Structure formats: C-alpha cells, structure tokens
C-alpha cells in the first residue's frame, strides 16, 4: 500500500504529487512550484489558526470586492509588484528600446481616431499641454504609419471612465498615426497624479502597512506598427514628487519626461521619443 502519511516535512511533496498525477495542462509548471513555495512559507512563518483565518477572511473580502467594474485581485497583484514583474519577464528588451509598463485598468479599445494636432481635452478643463513625439526603430530610423493610442487622467487625477457623468465620453483619449517622419502631435491638458483605490480590502490592508498608494502624474501610450513589438507604456512627469514611490512600480528613468513651459506662456509642452523593437519570429505581438 502506498504511503499515505501527511506531515509537516512532506506536505508540499504530497500535494505536488497529487497535482502532477490528477491534473493536467500548461499551468502545472507554475502550480507545482507555487505549492512548494507556499508550504515553505507556512513552515517558516508558522501562523496560528487565528492568523490563517484572518488571511482567509482578507482573501474572501478581495473576492467580494471584485466585479465587472472593479478588479480587486488585479489591484492586489499590482500593489505587490507582481504585475510589473510579469511584464518584465515577458517583454525584456535591448538597451535603448522603450520598455513596457503595466497597462492599468482605464484603457479603452474604442477611443476615436483623430488627425494630428487635434485636442483630446473635450471639456477644456485644465492647464493646456502640447504633446509631440517621434517613433523610431533601434537604428534611429523613423517609423511612419505607426498607431499611437493615448489616454490619461484629468487635472484632478480622474479618468473619463471613472466619471462617466462628469466628463465627456472619450475625454482625454485619442488614436493618432505617425507621419512620414515618424512624428505625432496633439493637444491635451496636464494630468495630475492620483491615489489608487483605497476603499477596498487591498488598499486598506496595504495602506495600513505603510505601502505607497500614490501614482505620479503620467500619460499612457500604446504604440503599434507592422513588424514591431507593441509598446504599452507610461511617460511620467519629472517634477512629480511621487516618482520614487509609484504604487505600481512602473517608473523607469527612460520613461521620465520633462514638461517644459511654453515660450508663449500659454501652457506646457512635452516632447518624447519612443523606440520600437522588431518582433521576433514566433513571438506574438500583444
């Protein structure tokens, strides 16, 4: 008869054996090490019954707080740096290329396509910002016809789909196409930083532990071009005091842009260059 004992010393092995015997699929390569590390953590920290009940209660609250409009599990992954780590593992790029960052929950795939120099601030509320940029390859050659999707928070730190009754639909969103020189231009307003949701179990727990819940001011960009890896990234305001404490661990030096006052005194300007990497054979573009 097979050994059926279950003990502190063999617990991970027993569960892993059952998974490998009874379960199938590509997730096994992740699940088995996950089980092993989880059992090691339990043995090392030795929680009491009460500690583990509180942990289960927290996870239950996270599940109850998640629905079609709010994903508390994603927020937990974001604030623990796991989402950023997954991004790093899957989009490791050579030096000089623009890195990816977490896309975030406020992206919309149906933003309108607009001509260059259009104004994406539909309500005109905020300090004007003129944005210009270039899209190049690693050799410094311009990429014409690249698609630029951009979205951002307003001057109070809220996205349009957070305030459907207060902001016009598609406010501060737009899709542009680079010209023959790889250039794009548009007008908007200077965004504000904001705090990630802190009214749910994740924000309450991690905020209470002293985790930073602030996000520095930024613009989102998604850039696509035939034959190149898709860029999904941020450009951060260099003057924001929360740069070093971004709750989502997204700030990289090469993604920090300088917002400069315009000579006319009528707002600010931002100029930024994005560098794309050619897609590898067999690697699916996101």
GROMACS .gro file of C-alpha atoms in nm:
model
  286
    1UNK     CA    1   0.000   0.000   0.000
    2UNK     CA    2   0.128   0.346  -0.088
    3UNK     CA    3   0.248   0.571   0.189
    4UNK     CA    4  -0.049   0.800   0.272
    5UNK     CA    5   0.113   0.995   0.554
    6UNK     CA    6   0.090   1.373   0.551
    7UNK     CA    7   0.329   1.564   0.774
    8UNK     CA    8   0.499   1.898   0.809
    9UNK     CA    9   0.808   1.760   0.636
   10UNK     CA   10   0.633   1.610   0.331
   11UNK     CA   11   0.321   1.828   0.289
   12UNK     CA   12   0.438   2.007  -0.027
   13UNK     CA   13   0.552   1.682  -0.184
   14UNK     CA   14   0.218   1.513  -0.114
   15UNK     CA   15   0.012   1.793  -0.273
   16UNK     CA   16   0.251   1.831  -0.567
   17UNK     CA   17   0.233   1.457  -0.638
   18UNK     CA   18  -0.146   1.475  -0.645
   19UNK     CA   19  -0.142   1.774  -0.881
   20UNK     CA   20   0.104   1.604  -1.114
   21UNK     CA   21  -0.097   1.280  -1.106
   22UNK     CA   22  -0.452   1.413  -1.130
   23UNK     CA   23  -0.423   1.749  -1.304
   24UNK     CA   24  -0.302   1.841  -1.647
   25UNK     CA   25  -0.227   2.141  -1.861
   26UNK     CA   26   0.039   2.403  -1.910
   27UNK     CA   27  -0.021   2.560  -1.568
   28UNK     CA   28   0.139   2.263  -1.392
   29UNK     CA   29   0.484   2.414  -1.442
   30UNK     CA   30   0.368   2.713  -1.235
   31UNK     CA   31   0.129   2.548  -0.988
   32UNK     CA   32   0.367   2.286  -0.851
   33UNK     CA   33   0.644   2.536  -0.756
   34UNK     CA   34   0.372   2.767  -0.620
   35UNK     CA   35   0.251   2.492  -0.387
   36UNK     CA   36   0.606   2.416  -0.277
   37UNK     CA   37   0.685   2.781  -0.201
   38UNK     CA   38   0.352   2.830  -0.022
   39UNK     CA   39   0.415   2.532   0.208
   40UNK     CA   40   0.769   2.657   0.273
   41UNK     CA   41   0.630   2.998   0.367
   42UNK     CA   42   0.382   2.841   0.608
   43UNK     CA   43   0.653   2.632   0.773
   44UNK     CA   44   0.883   2.933   0.808
   45UNK     CA   45   0.624   3.180   0.942
   46UNK     CA   46   0.417   2.927   1.141
   47UNK     CA   47   0.086   3.118   1.152
   48UNK     CA   48  -0.166   3.042   1.422
   49UNK     CA   49  -0.518   2.923   1.342
   50UNK     CA   50  -0.639   3.279   1.404
   51UNK     CA   51  -0.374   3.424   1.171
   52UNK     CA   52  -0.478   3.190   0.891
   53UNK     CA   53  -0.849   3.264   0.945
   54UNK     CA   54  -0.774   3.636   0.912
   55UNK     CA   55  -0.583   3.565   0.591
   56UNK     CA   56  -0.876   3.368   0.451
   57UNK     CA   57  -1.115   3.646   0.553
   58UNK     CA   58  -0.900   3.901   0.368
   59UNK     CA   59  -0.893   3.689   0.052
   60UNK     CA   60  -1.269   3.642   0.076
   61UNK     CA   61  -1.317   4.019   0.103
   62UNK     CA   62  -1.098   4.068  -0.205
   63UNK     CA   63  -1.324   3.830  -0.397
   64UNK     CA   64  -1.641   4.004  -0.280
   65UNK     CA   65  -1.499   4.344  -0.382
   66UNK     CA   66  -1.429   4.227  -0.738
   67UNK     CA   67  -1.688   4.260  -1.013
   68UNK     CA   68  -1.720   4.371  -1.374
   69UNK     CA   69  -1.630   4.729  -1.289
   70UNK     CA   70  -1.367   4.671  -1.023
   71UNK     CA   71  -1.094   4.407  -1.009
   72UNK     CA   72  -0.954   4.395  -0.657
   73UNK     CA   73  -0.743   4.088  -0.741
   74UNK     CA   74  -0.564   4.283  -1.015
   75UNK     CA   75  -0.506   4.568  -0.771
   76UNK     CA   76  -0.351   4.324  -0.524
   77UNK     CA   77  -0.120   4.192  -0.797
   78UNK     CA   78  -0.030   4.549  -0.898
   79UNK     CA   79   0.049   4.674  -0.549
   80UNK     CA   80   0.262   4.371  -0.464
   81UNK     CA   81   0.472   4.433  -0.776
   82UNK     CA   82   0.369   4.102  -0.932
   83UNK     CA   83   0.209   4.259  -1.241
   84UNK     CA   84   0.522   4.465  -1.304
   85UNK     CA   85   0.738   4.154  -1.265
   86UNK     CA   86   0.526   3.958  -1.515
   87UNK     CA   87   0.567   4.248  -1.760
   88UNK     CA   88   0.945   4.248  -1.710
   89UNK     CA   89   0.970   3.873  -1.768
   90UNK     CA   90   0.763   3.880  -2.087
   91UNK     CA   91   0.886   4.200  -2.254
   92UNK     CA   92   1.257   4.216  -2.177
   93UNK     CA   93   1.401   4.448  -2.445
   94UNK     CA   94   1.751   4.552  -2.550
   95UNK     CA   95   1.914   4.869  -2.421
   96UNK     CA   96   1.782   5.178  -2.594
   97UNK     CA   97   1.433   5.037  -2.659
   98UNK     CA   98   1.128   5.178  -2.482
   99UNK     CA   99   1.020   4.940  -2.202
  100UNK     CA  100   0.666   4.828  -2.134
  101UNK     CA  101   0.479   4.908  -1.815
  102UNK     CA  102   0.151   4.790  -1.665
  103UNK     CA  103  -0.136   4.899  -1.890
  104UNK     CA  104  -0.368   4.972  -1.600
  105UNK     CA  105  -0.746   4.934  -1.569
  106UNK     CA  106  -0.859   5.251  -1.751
  107UNK     CA  107  -0.768   5.165  -2.111
  108UNK     CA  108  -1.046   5.165  -2.372
  109UNK     CA  109  -1.006   4.992  -2.707
  110UNK     CA  110  -1.270   5.211  -2.875
  111UNK     CA  111  -1.109   5.556  -2.849
  112UNK     CA  112  -1.163   5.772  -3.160
  113UNK     CA  113  -0.904   5.809  -3.435
  114UNK     CA  114  -0.805   6.174  -3.471
  115UNK     CA  115  -0.593   6.390  -3.706
  116UNK     CA  116  -0.256   6.520  -3.591
  117UNK     CA  117  -0.278   6.841  -3.384
  118UNK     CA  118  -0.626   6.750  -3.254
  119UNK     CA  119  -0.721   6.842  -2.898
  120UNK     CA  120  -0.819   6.539  -2.688
  121UNK     CA  121  -0.939   6.757  -2.398
  122UNK     CA  122  -1.309   6.769  -2.481
  123UNK     CA  123  -1.410   6.976  -2.178
  124UNK     CA  124  -1.110   7.211  -2.187
  125UNK     CA  125  -1.064   7.190  -1.810
  126UNK     CA  126  -0.702   7.213  -1.700
  127UNK     CA  127  -0.372   7.370  -1.796
  128UNK     CA  128  -0.301   7.319  -2.169
  129UNK     CA  129  -0.030   7.070  -2.268
  130UNK     CA  130   0.114   7.031  -2.617
  131UNK     CA  131   0.245   6.678  -2.676
  132UNK     CA  132   0.478   6.582  -2.960
  133UNK     CA  133   0.674   6.266  -3.016
  134UNK     CA  134   0.867   6.050  -3.259
  135UNK     CA  135   0.861   5.676  -3.311
  136UNK     CA  136   1.194   5.526  -3.419
  137UNK     CA  137   1.349   5.184  -3.458
  138UNK     CA  138   1.669   5.079  -3.279
  139UNK     CA  139   1.877   5.217  -3.567
  140UNK     CA  140   1.720   5.561  -3.525
  141UNK     CA  141   1.508   5.535  -3.840
  142UNK     CA  142   1.156   5.683  -3.826
  143UNK     CA  143   0.856   5.450  -3.833
  144UNK     CA  144   0.584   5.601  -4.050
  145UNK     CA  145   0.224   5.487  -4.014
  146UNK     CA  146   0.260   5.370  -3.652
  147UNK     CA  147  -0.061   5.381  -3.449
  148UNK     CA  148  -0.045   5.586  -3.128
  149UNK     CA  149  -0.316   5.532  -2.868
  150UNK     CA  150  -0.306   5.768  -2.572
  151UNK     CA  151  -0.517   5.810  -2.258
  152UNK     CA  152  -0.471   5.992  -1.930
  153UNK     CA  153  -0.626   6.126  -1.611
  154UNK     CA  154  -0.754   6.482  -1.598
  155UNK     CA  155  -0.622   6.771  -1.393
  156UNK     CA  156  -0.786   6.623  -1.082
  157UNK     CA  157  -0.647   6.272  -1.131
  158UNK     CA  158  -0.959   6.102  -1.272
  159UNK     CA  159  -1.005   5.911  -1.597
  160UNK     CA  160  -1.311   5.962  -1.813
  161UNK     CA  161  -1.447   5.613  -1.745
  162UNK     CA  162  -1.422   5.679  -1.371
  163UNK     CA  163  -1.652   5.981  -1.406
  164UNK     CA  164  -1.899   5.898  -1.685
  165UNK     CA  165  -2.145   6.157  -1.551
  166UNK     CA  166  -1.887   6.435  -1.515
  167UNK     CA  167  -1.655   6.403  -1.813
  168UNK     CA  168  -1.748   6.380  -2.183
  169UNK     CA  169  -1.715   6.033  -2.332
  170UNK     CA  170  -1.363   5.973  -2.470
  171UNK     CA  171  -1.232   6.278  -2.287
  172UNK     CA  172  -0.850   6.274  -2.286
  173UNK     CA  173  -0.829   5.978  -2.524
  174UNK     CA  174  -0.730   5.954  -2.885
  175UNK     CA  175  -0.569   5.746  -3.157
  176UNK     CA  176  -0.315   5.904  -3.395
  177UNK     CA  177  -0.094   5.791  -3.682
  178UNK     CA  178   0.269   5.895  -3.726
  179UNK     CA  179   0.359   6.089  -4.041
  180UNK     CA  180   0.641   6.014  -4.286
  181UNK     CA  181   0.899   6.133  -4.031
  182UNK     CA  182   0.760   5.910  -3.754
  183UNK     CA  183   0.616   6.216  -3.578
  184UNK     CA  184   0.286   6.269  -3.399
  185UNK     CA  185   0.137   6.576  -3.226
  186UNK     CA  186  -0.173   6.654  -3.025
  187UNK     CA  187  -0.307   6.887  -2.755
  188UNK     CA  188  -0.439   6.794  -2.413
  189UNK     CA  189  -0.420   6.917  -2.053
  190UNK     CA  190  -0.153   6.847  -1.796
  191UNK     CA  191  -0.255   6.537  -1.594
  192UNK     CA  192  -0.246   6.507  -1.216
  193UNK     CA  193  -0.124   6.215  -1.012
  194UNK     CA  194  -0.370   6.018  -0.804
  195UNK     CA  195  -0.413   5.755  -0.537
  196UNK     CA  196  -0.511   5.400  -0.632
  197UNK     CA  197  -0.842   5.282  -0.483
  198UNK     CA  198  -0.805   5.261  -0.106
  199UNK     CA  199  -1.167   5.195  -0.006
  200UNK     CA  200  -1.141   4.819  -0.060
  201UNK     CA  201  -0.968   4.541   0.134
  202UNK     CA  202  -0.641   4.563  -0.065
  203UNK     CA  203  -0.596   4.937  -0.022
  204UNK     CA  204  -0.698   4.924   0.343
  205UNK     CA  205  -0.457   4.643   0.427
  206UNK     CA  206  -0.153   4.762   0.233
  207UNK     CA  207  -0.217   5.129   0.308
  208UNK     CA  208  -0.234   5.041   0.675
  209UNK     CA  209   0.103   4.870   0.644
  210UNK     CA  210   0.255   5.188   0.503
  211UNK     CA  211   0.258   5.094   0.134
  212UNK     CA  212   0.261   5.389  -0.103
  213UNK     CA  213  -0.075   5.412  -0.281
  214UNK     CA  214   0.013   5.715  -0.494
  215UNK     CA  215   0.076   5.726  -0.867
  216UNK     CA  216   0.286   6.009  -1.015
  217UNK     CA  217   0.132   6.210  -1.298
  218UNK     CA  218   0.166   6.035  -1.633
  219UNK     CA  219   0.037   5.983  -1.984
  220UNK     CA  220  -0.037   5.635  -2.122
  221UNK     CA  221   0.071   5.528  -2.470
  222UNK     CA  222   0.017   5.215  -2.674
  223UNK     CA  223   0.216   5.210  -2.998
  224UNK     CA  224   0.171   4.954  -3.276
  225UNK     CA  225   0.348   4.913  -3.609
  226UNK     CA  226   0.370   4.621  -3.851
  227UNK     CA  227   0.671   4.403  -3.781
  228UNK     CA  228   0.742   4.554  -3.439
  229UNK     CA  229   0.664   4.457  -3.080
  230UNK     CA  230   0.378   4.662  -2.938
  231UNK     CA  231   0.476   4.921  -2.680
  232UNK     CA  232   0.236   4.973  -2.389
  233UNK     CA  233   0.389   5.224  -2.153
  234UNK     CA  234   0.375   5.547  -1.950
  235UNK     CA  235   0.554   5.879  -1.974
  236UNK     CA  236   0.592   6.030  -1.628
  237UNK     CA  237   0.613   6.394  -1.518
  238UNK     CA  238   0.972   6.453  -1.400
  239UNK     CA  239   0.857   6.711  -1.145
  240UNK     CA  240   0.618   6.478  -0.960
  241UNK     CA  241   0.730   6.410  -0.603
  242UNK     CA  242   0.588   6.055  -0.611
  243UNK     CA  243   0.824   5.932  -0.887
  244UNK     CA  244   1.025   5.718  -0.647
  245UNK     CA  245   0.714   5.580  -0.476
  246UNK     CA  246   0.491   5.474  -0.765
  247UNK     CA  247   0.238   5.227  -0.625
  248UNK     CA  248   0.260   5.012  -0.941
  249UNK     CA  249   0.643   5.009  -0.967
  250UNK     CA  250   0.622   5.145  -1.323
  251UNK     CA  251   0.868   5.435  -1.317
  252UNK     CA  252   1.189   5.383  -1.515
  253UNK     CA  253   1.443   5.654  -1.588
  254UNK     CA  254   1.391   5.622  -1.963
  255UNK     CA  255   1.016   5.688  -1.919
  256UNK     CA  256   1.051   6.018  -1.733
  257UNK     CA  257   0.966   6.318  -1.950
  258UNK     CA  258   1.021   6.688  -1.890
  259UNK     CA  259   0.716   6.911  -1.901
  260UNK     CA  260   0.851   7.248  -2.018
  261UNK     CA  261   0.672   7.585  -2.001
  262UNK     CA  262   0.589   7.722  -2.347
  263UNK     CA  263   0.754   8.043  -2.456
  264UNK     CA  264   0.412   8.196  -2.520
  265UNK     CA  265   0.320   8.136  -2.156
  266UNK     CA  266   0.001   7.953  -2.255
  267UNK     CA  267   0.075   7.615  -2.105
  268UNK     CA  268   0.329   7.334  -2.116
  269UNK     CA  269   0.493   7.113  -2.374
  270UNK     CA  270   0.621   6.758  -2.374
  271UNK     CA  271   0.839   6.603  -2.643
  272UNK     CA  272   0.925   6.233  -2.621
  273UNK     CA  273   1.086   5.968  -2.841
  274UNK     CA  274   0.971   5.607  -2.843
  275UNK     CA  275   1.200   5.331  -2.974
  276UNK     CA  276   1.045   5.011  -3.107
  277UNK     CA  277   1.200   4.663  -3.140
  278UNK     CA  278   1.137   4.438  -3.437
  279UNK     CA  279   0.917   4.143  -3.350
  280UNK     CA  280   1.096   3.810  -3.317
  281UNK     CA  281   0.982   3.522  -3.532
  282UNK     CA  282   0.731   3.312  -3.345
  283UNK     CA  283   0.671   3.581  -3.084
  284UNK     CA  284   0.314   3.704  -3.083
  285UNK     CA  285   0.266   4.080  -3.079
  286UNK     CA  286   0.042   4.198  -2.794
   0.00000   0.00000   0.00000
